[in-house]
Coordinates of C-alpha atoms in Angstrom, one line a residue:
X450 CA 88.6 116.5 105.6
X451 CA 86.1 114.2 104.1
X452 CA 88.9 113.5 101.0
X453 CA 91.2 112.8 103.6
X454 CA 88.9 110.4 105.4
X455 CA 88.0 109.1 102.1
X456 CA 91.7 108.2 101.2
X457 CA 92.5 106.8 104.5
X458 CA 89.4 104.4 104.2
X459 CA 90.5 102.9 100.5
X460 CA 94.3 102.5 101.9
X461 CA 94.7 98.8 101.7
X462 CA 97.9 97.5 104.2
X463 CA 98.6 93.7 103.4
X464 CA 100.3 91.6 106.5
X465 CA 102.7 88.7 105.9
X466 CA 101.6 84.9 106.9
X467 CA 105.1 84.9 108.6
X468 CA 104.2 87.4 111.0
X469 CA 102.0 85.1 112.5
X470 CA 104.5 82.3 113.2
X471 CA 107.2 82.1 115.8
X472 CA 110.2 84.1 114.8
X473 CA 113.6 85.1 116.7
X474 CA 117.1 85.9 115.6
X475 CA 120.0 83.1 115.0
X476 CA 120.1 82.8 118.5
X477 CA 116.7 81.4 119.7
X478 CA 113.3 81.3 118.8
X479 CA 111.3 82.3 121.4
X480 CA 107.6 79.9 121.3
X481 CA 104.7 81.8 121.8
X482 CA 100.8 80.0 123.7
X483 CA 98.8 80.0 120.5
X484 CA 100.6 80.2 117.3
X485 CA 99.2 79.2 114.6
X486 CA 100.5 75.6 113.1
X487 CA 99.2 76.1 109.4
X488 CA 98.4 78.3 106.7
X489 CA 94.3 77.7 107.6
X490 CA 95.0 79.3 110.8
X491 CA 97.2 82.0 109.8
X492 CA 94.9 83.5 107.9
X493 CA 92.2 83.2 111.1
X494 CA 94.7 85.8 112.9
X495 CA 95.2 87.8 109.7
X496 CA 91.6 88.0 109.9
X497 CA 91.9 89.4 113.4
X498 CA 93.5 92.3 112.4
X499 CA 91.6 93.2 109.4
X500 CA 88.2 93.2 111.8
X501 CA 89.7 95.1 114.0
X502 CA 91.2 98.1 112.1
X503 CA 89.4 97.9 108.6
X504 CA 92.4 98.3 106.0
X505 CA 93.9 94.7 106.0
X506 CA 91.9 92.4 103.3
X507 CA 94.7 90.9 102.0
X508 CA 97.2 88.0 103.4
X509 CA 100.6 87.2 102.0
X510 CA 102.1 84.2 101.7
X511 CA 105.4 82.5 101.3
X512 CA 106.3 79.2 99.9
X513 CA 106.5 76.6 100.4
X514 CA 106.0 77.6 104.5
X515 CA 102.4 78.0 104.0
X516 CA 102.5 75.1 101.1
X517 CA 99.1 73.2 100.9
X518 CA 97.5 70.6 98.9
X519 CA 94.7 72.6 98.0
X520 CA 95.3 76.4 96.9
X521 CA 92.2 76.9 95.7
X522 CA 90.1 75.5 99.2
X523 CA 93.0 78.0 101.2
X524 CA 92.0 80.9 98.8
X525 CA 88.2 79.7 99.5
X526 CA 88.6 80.1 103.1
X527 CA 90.4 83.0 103.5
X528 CA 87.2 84.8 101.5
X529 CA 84.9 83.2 104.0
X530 CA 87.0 84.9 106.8
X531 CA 86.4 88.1 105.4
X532 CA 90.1 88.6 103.7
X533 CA 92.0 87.8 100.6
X534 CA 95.4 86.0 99.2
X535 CA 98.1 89.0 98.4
X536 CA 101.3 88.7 97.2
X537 CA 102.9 84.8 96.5
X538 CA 106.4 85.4 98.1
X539 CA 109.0 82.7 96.6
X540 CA 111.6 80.9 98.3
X541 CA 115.1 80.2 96.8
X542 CA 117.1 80.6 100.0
X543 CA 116.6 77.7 102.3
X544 CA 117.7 74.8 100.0
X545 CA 121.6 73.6 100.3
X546 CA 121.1 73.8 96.5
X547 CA 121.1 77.6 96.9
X548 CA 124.8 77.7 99.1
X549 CA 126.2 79.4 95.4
X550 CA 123.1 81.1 94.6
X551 CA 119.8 79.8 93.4
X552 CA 119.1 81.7 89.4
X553 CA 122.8 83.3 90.0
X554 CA 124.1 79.5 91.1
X555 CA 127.2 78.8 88.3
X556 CA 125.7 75.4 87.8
X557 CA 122.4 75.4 84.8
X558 CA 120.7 72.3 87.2
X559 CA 120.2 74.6 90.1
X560 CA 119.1 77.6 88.2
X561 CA 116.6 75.1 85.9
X562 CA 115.3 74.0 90.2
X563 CA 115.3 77.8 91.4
X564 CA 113.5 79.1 88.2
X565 CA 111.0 76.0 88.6
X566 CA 109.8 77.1 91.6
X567 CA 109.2 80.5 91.0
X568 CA 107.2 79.0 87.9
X569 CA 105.4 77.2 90.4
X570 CA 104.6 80.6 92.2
X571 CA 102.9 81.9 89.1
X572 CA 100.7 78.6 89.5
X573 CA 100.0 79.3 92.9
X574 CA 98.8 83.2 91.8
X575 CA 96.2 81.5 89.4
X576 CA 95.0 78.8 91.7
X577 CA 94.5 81.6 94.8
X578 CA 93.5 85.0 92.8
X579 CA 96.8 86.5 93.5
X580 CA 97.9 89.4 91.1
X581 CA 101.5 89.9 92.4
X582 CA 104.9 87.6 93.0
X583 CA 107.2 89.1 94.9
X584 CA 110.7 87.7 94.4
X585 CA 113.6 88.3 96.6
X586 CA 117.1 86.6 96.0
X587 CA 120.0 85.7 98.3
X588 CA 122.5 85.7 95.6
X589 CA 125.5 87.0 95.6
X590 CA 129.1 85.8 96.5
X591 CA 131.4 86.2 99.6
X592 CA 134.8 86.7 97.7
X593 CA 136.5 88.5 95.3
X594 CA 136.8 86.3 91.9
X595 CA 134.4 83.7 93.9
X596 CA 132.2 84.4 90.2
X597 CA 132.2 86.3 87.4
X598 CA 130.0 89.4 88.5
X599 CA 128.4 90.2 84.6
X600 CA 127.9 86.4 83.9
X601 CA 125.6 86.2 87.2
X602 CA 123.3 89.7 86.1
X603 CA 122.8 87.3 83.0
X604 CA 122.1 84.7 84.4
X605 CA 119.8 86.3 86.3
X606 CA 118.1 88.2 83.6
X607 CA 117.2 84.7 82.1
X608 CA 115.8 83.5 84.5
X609 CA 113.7 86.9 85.6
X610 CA 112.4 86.7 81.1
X611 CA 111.1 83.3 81.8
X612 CA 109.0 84.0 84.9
X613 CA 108.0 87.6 83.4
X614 CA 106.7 85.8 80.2
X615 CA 104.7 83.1 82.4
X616 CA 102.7 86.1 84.3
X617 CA 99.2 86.0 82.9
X618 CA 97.1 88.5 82.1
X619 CA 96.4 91.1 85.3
X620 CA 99.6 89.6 86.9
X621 CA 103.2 91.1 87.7
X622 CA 106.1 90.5 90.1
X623 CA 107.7 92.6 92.4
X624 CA 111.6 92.0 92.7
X625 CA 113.3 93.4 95.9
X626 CA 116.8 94.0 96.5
X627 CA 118.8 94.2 99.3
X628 CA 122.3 96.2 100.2
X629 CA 123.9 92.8 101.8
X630 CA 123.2 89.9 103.4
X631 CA 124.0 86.6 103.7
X632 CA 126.2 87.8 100.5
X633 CA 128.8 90.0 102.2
X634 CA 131.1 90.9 99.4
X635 CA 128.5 91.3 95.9
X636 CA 124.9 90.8 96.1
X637 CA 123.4 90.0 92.5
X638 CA 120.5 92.8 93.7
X639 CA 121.8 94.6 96.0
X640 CA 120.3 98.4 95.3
X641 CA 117.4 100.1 94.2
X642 CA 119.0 100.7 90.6
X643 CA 119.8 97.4 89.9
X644 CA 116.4 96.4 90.7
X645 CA 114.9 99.1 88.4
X646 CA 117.4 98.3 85.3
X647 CA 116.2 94.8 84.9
X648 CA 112.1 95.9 85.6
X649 CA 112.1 98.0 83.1
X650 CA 114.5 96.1 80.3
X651 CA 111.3 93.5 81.3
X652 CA 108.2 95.6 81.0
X653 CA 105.2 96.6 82.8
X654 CA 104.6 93.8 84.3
X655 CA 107.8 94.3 86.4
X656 CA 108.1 96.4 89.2
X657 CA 110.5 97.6 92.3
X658 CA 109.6 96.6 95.7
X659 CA 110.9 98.8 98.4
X660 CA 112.2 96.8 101.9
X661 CA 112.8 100.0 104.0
X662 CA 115.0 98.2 106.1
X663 CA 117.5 96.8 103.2
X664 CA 119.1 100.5 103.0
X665 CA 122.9 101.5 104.2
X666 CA 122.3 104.5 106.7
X667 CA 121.6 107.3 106.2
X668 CA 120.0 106.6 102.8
X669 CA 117.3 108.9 101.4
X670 CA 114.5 106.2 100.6
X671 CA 112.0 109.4 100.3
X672 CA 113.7 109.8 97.2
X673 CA 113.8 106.6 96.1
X674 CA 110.2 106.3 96.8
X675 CA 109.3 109.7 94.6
X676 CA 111.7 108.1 91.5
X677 CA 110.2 105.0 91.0
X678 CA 106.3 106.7 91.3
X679 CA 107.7 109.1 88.9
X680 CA 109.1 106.3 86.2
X681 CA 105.9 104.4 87.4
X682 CA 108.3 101.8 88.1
X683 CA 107.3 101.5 92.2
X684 CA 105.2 98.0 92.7
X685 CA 105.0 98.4 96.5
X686 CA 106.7 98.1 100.0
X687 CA 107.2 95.5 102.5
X688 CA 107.4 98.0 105.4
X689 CA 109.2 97.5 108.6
X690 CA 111.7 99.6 110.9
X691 CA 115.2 99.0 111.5
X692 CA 118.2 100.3 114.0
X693 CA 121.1 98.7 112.0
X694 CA 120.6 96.4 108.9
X695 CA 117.4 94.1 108.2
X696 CA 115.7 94.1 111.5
X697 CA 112.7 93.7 110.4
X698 CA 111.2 95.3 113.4
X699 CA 107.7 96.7 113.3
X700 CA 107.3 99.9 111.0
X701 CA 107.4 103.3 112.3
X702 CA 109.0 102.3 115.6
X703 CA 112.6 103.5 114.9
X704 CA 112.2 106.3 112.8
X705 CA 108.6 107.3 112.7
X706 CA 109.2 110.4 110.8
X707 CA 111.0 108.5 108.2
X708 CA 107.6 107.0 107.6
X709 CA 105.9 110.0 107.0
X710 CA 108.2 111.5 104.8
X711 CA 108.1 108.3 102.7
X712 CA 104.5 108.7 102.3
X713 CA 104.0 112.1 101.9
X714 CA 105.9 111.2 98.6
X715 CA 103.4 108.3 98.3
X716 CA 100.9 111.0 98.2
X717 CA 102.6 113.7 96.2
X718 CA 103.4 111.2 93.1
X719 CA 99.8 109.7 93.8
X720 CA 100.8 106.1 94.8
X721 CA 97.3 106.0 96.8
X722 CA 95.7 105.8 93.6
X723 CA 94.6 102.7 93.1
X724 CA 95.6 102.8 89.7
X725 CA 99.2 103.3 90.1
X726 CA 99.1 99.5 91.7
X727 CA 101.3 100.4 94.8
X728 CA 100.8 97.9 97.2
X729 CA 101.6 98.5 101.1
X730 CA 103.2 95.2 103.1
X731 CA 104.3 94.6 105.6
X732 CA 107.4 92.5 106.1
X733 CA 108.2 91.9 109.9
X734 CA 109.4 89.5 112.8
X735 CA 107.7 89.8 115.9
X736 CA 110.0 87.8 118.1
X737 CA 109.2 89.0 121.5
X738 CA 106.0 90.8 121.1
X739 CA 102.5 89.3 120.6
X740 CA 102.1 88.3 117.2
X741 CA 98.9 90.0 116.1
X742 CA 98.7 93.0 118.4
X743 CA 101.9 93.4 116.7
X744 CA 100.3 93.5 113.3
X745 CA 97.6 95.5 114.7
X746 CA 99.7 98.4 115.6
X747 CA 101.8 98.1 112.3
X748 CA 98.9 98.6 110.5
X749 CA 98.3 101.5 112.6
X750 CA 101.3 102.8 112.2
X751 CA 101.6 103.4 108.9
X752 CA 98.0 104.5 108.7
X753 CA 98.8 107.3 111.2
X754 CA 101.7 108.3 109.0
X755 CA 99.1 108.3 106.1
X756 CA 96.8 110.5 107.6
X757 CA 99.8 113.3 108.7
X758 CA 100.7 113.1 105.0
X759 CA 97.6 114.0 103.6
X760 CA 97.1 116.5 106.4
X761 CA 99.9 118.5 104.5
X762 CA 99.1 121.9 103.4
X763 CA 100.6 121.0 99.2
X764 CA 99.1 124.7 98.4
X765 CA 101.1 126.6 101.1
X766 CA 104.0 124.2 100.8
X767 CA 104.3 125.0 96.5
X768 CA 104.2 128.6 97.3
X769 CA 106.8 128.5 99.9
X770 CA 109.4 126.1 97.7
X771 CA 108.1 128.6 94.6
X772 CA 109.2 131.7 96.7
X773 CA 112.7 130.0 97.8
X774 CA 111.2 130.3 101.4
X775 CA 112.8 127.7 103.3
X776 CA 112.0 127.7 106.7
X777 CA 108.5 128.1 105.7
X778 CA 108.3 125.4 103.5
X779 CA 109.9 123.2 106.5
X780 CA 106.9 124.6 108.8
X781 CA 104.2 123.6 106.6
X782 CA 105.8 120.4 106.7
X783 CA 106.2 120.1 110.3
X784 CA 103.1 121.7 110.9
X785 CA 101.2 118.0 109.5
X786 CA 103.6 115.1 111.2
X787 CA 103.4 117.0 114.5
X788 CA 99.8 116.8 114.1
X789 CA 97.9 114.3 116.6
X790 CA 95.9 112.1 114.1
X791 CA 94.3 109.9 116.2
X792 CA 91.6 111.6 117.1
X793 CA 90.5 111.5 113.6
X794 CA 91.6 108.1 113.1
X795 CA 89.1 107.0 115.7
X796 CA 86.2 109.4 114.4
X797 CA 86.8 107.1 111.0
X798 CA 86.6 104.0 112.6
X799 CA 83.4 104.6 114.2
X800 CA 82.4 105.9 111.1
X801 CA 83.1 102.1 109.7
X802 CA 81.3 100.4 112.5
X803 CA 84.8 99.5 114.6
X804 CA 85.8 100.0 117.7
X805 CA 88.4 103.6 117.9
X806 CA 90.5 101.7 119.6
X807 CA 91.7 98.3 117.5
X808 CA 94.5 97.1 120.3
X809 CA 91.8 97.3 122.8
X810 CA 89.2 95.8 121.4
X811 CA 91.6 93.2 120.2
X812 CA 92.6 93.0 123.8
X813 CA 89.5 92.1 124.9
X814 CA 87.7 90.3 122.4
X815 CA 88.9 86.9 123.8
X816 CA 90.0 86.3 120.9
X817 CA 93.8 85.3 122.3
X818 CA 92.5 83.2 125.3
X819 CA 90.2 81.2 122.5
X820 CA 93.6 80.1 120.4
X821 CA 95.5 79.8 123.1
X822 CA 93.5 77.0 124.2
X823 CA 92.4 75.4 121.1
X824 CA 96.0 75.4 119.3
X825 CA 97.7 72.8 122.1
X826 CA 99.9 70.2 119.8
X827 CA 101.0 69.7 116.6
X828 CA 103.9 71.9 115.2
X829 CA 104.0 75.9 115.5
X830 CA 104.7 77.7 112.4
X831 CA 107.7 79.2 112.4
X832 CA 110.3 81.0 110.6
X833 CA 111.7 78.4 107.7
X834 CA 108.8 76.1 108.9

């Protein structure tokens, strides 16, 4: 028990700036009494949840939403909260330049813009501390013969050498992929493979980042997971939950034991090793729930689905697969998610000096009633703001 304690304590889960904002669907935006309205004060609430649960030093951000002047004073204040600057997200999806794709886009003057900014990322990782860009392209084309399919995976391999040969020393980038969406007939990374093929024609210093809600159902991302550790190819997650495409709803609510079995092979191929660089995100919309008790029990989530993977029995489990045993091997398997974790869970957080409970210690920490009232005017972030 006290290596299992001792892993859960040096998990790391890193929340997204966005979360913070106001979010909805295409349909409406819902406003929420206290949002933040700037990067300063997104990474107050971040700060929130980290106190409160003990495994959330790092903030994410995404530009240009949480743009500032100064990178370094944002990166200087988010230390004296108490956290750190994560993952630089990039943004080449919200410019009418990008209708046609943005390094994909046929025309060389909106690939030289798209490829600037990510450039401009890297700048942002040395000004704030940040080790990791995580890149995540729209491309892709609505129509048969819209674009030559092989000329836009060059394309985008240019542009992917340029930005790999600009990361310093310590630094990488994470590219995602995603089955469809707002591409509907090719997207230029739409699959796991795809993703993999050009990280490791790069180098180290590229790796596969795993959206567990950009999947087709019924898709074994387990196994997906357990490659990429294998290759050593698997950079981290931006995990979130979803019903029927990207939902980005909050992780482990539609499929808990998907969860678990994704990090039971997190644990199996040793991606809680710090050395194998596998960072946990999360990625996530709250559009009618509270914006940092959401986080709060995300963070929990996946922490509880930590603890039930380490809680399985590997011994008993190898000698049942060894021995062709298969309902046995099933039972030892069951036997840890259908354990109730959180019991321990709270056991460890007193151990840390927290509360056992985060959500109710958030709940009454008057933390909510303080922003609330101080955060009347000016403009709410928001999603695309």
């Amino acid at each position: 028990m006290t290596d299992i304690k001792a892993a859960l304590r040096a998990q790391h889960i890193e929340t997204p700036s966005w979360a913070y904002g106001n979010s909805g669907t295409r349909f409406k935006v819902f406003a929420q009494k206290g949002v933040p309205r700037d990067p300063y004060e997104k990474l107050a609430d971040a700060a929130q949840v980290h106190a409160h649960t003990g495994i959330a030093p790092t903030v994410a951000l995404h530009i240009p939403w949480d743009k500032v002047d100064d990178y370094a004073d944002l990166a200087s204040h988010a230390r004296d909260l108490g956290v750190g600057i994560g993952a630089i997200n990039s943004n080449v999806f919200q410019d009418d330049d990008y209708m046609l794709g943005s390094v994909t886009h046929p025309s060389a003057r909106v690939r030289r813009k798209a490829t600037g900014h990510l450039l401009e990322c890297v700048d942002i990782m040395d000004a704030t501390g940040s080790d990791t860009l995580k890149l995540w392209f729209s491309d892709g084309i609505n129509y048969p013969g819209q674009d030559d399919l092989r000329a836009r995976q060059d394309r985008l391999a240019e542009s992917l050498a340029e930005v790999y040969d600009r990361l310093g020393e310590g630094q990488r980038f994470l590219l995602e992929y995603k089955l469809f969406e707002p591409a509907f007939y090719a997207t230029d990374v739409p699959d796991w493979g795809t993703a993999y093929a050009h990280c490791v024609k790069l180098g180290p210093k590229a790796q596969v980042v795993v959206d567990t809600g950009h999947h087709a159902p019924g898709t074994n991302i387990e196994f997906i997971v357990a490659f990429l550790l294998r290759e050593g190819k698997l950079g981290g997650f931006d995990f979130n939950s979803r019903f029927y495409a990207d939902d980005d709803l909050m992780v482990g609510a539609a499929d808990p034991f998907q969860l678990f079995r994704i990090m039971f092979e997190v644990v199996r191929g040793g991606g809680l090793e710090a050395e194998t660089g596998v960072a946990f995100m999360l990625d996530q919309c709250h559009n009618i729930e509270p914006k940092i008790p959401g986080q709060i029990r995300s963070v929990m989530n996946v922490q509880e689905a930590t603890a039930k993977a380490l809680l399985v029995d590997r011994e008993a489990l190898a000698a049942a697969q060894s021995e062709g045993d298969v309902l046995g091997a099933n039972a030892v398997f069951m036997d840890a998610y259908n354990t109730d974790v959180r019991p321990l869970l709270a056991e460890l957080r007193e151990e840390s000096g927290l509360a056992p409970d985060p959500m109710a210690a958030y709940a009454t920490s008057g933390y909510f009633e303080k922003i609330a009232a101080e955060r009347v005017g000016g403009n709410q972030a928001g999603w695309g703001a």
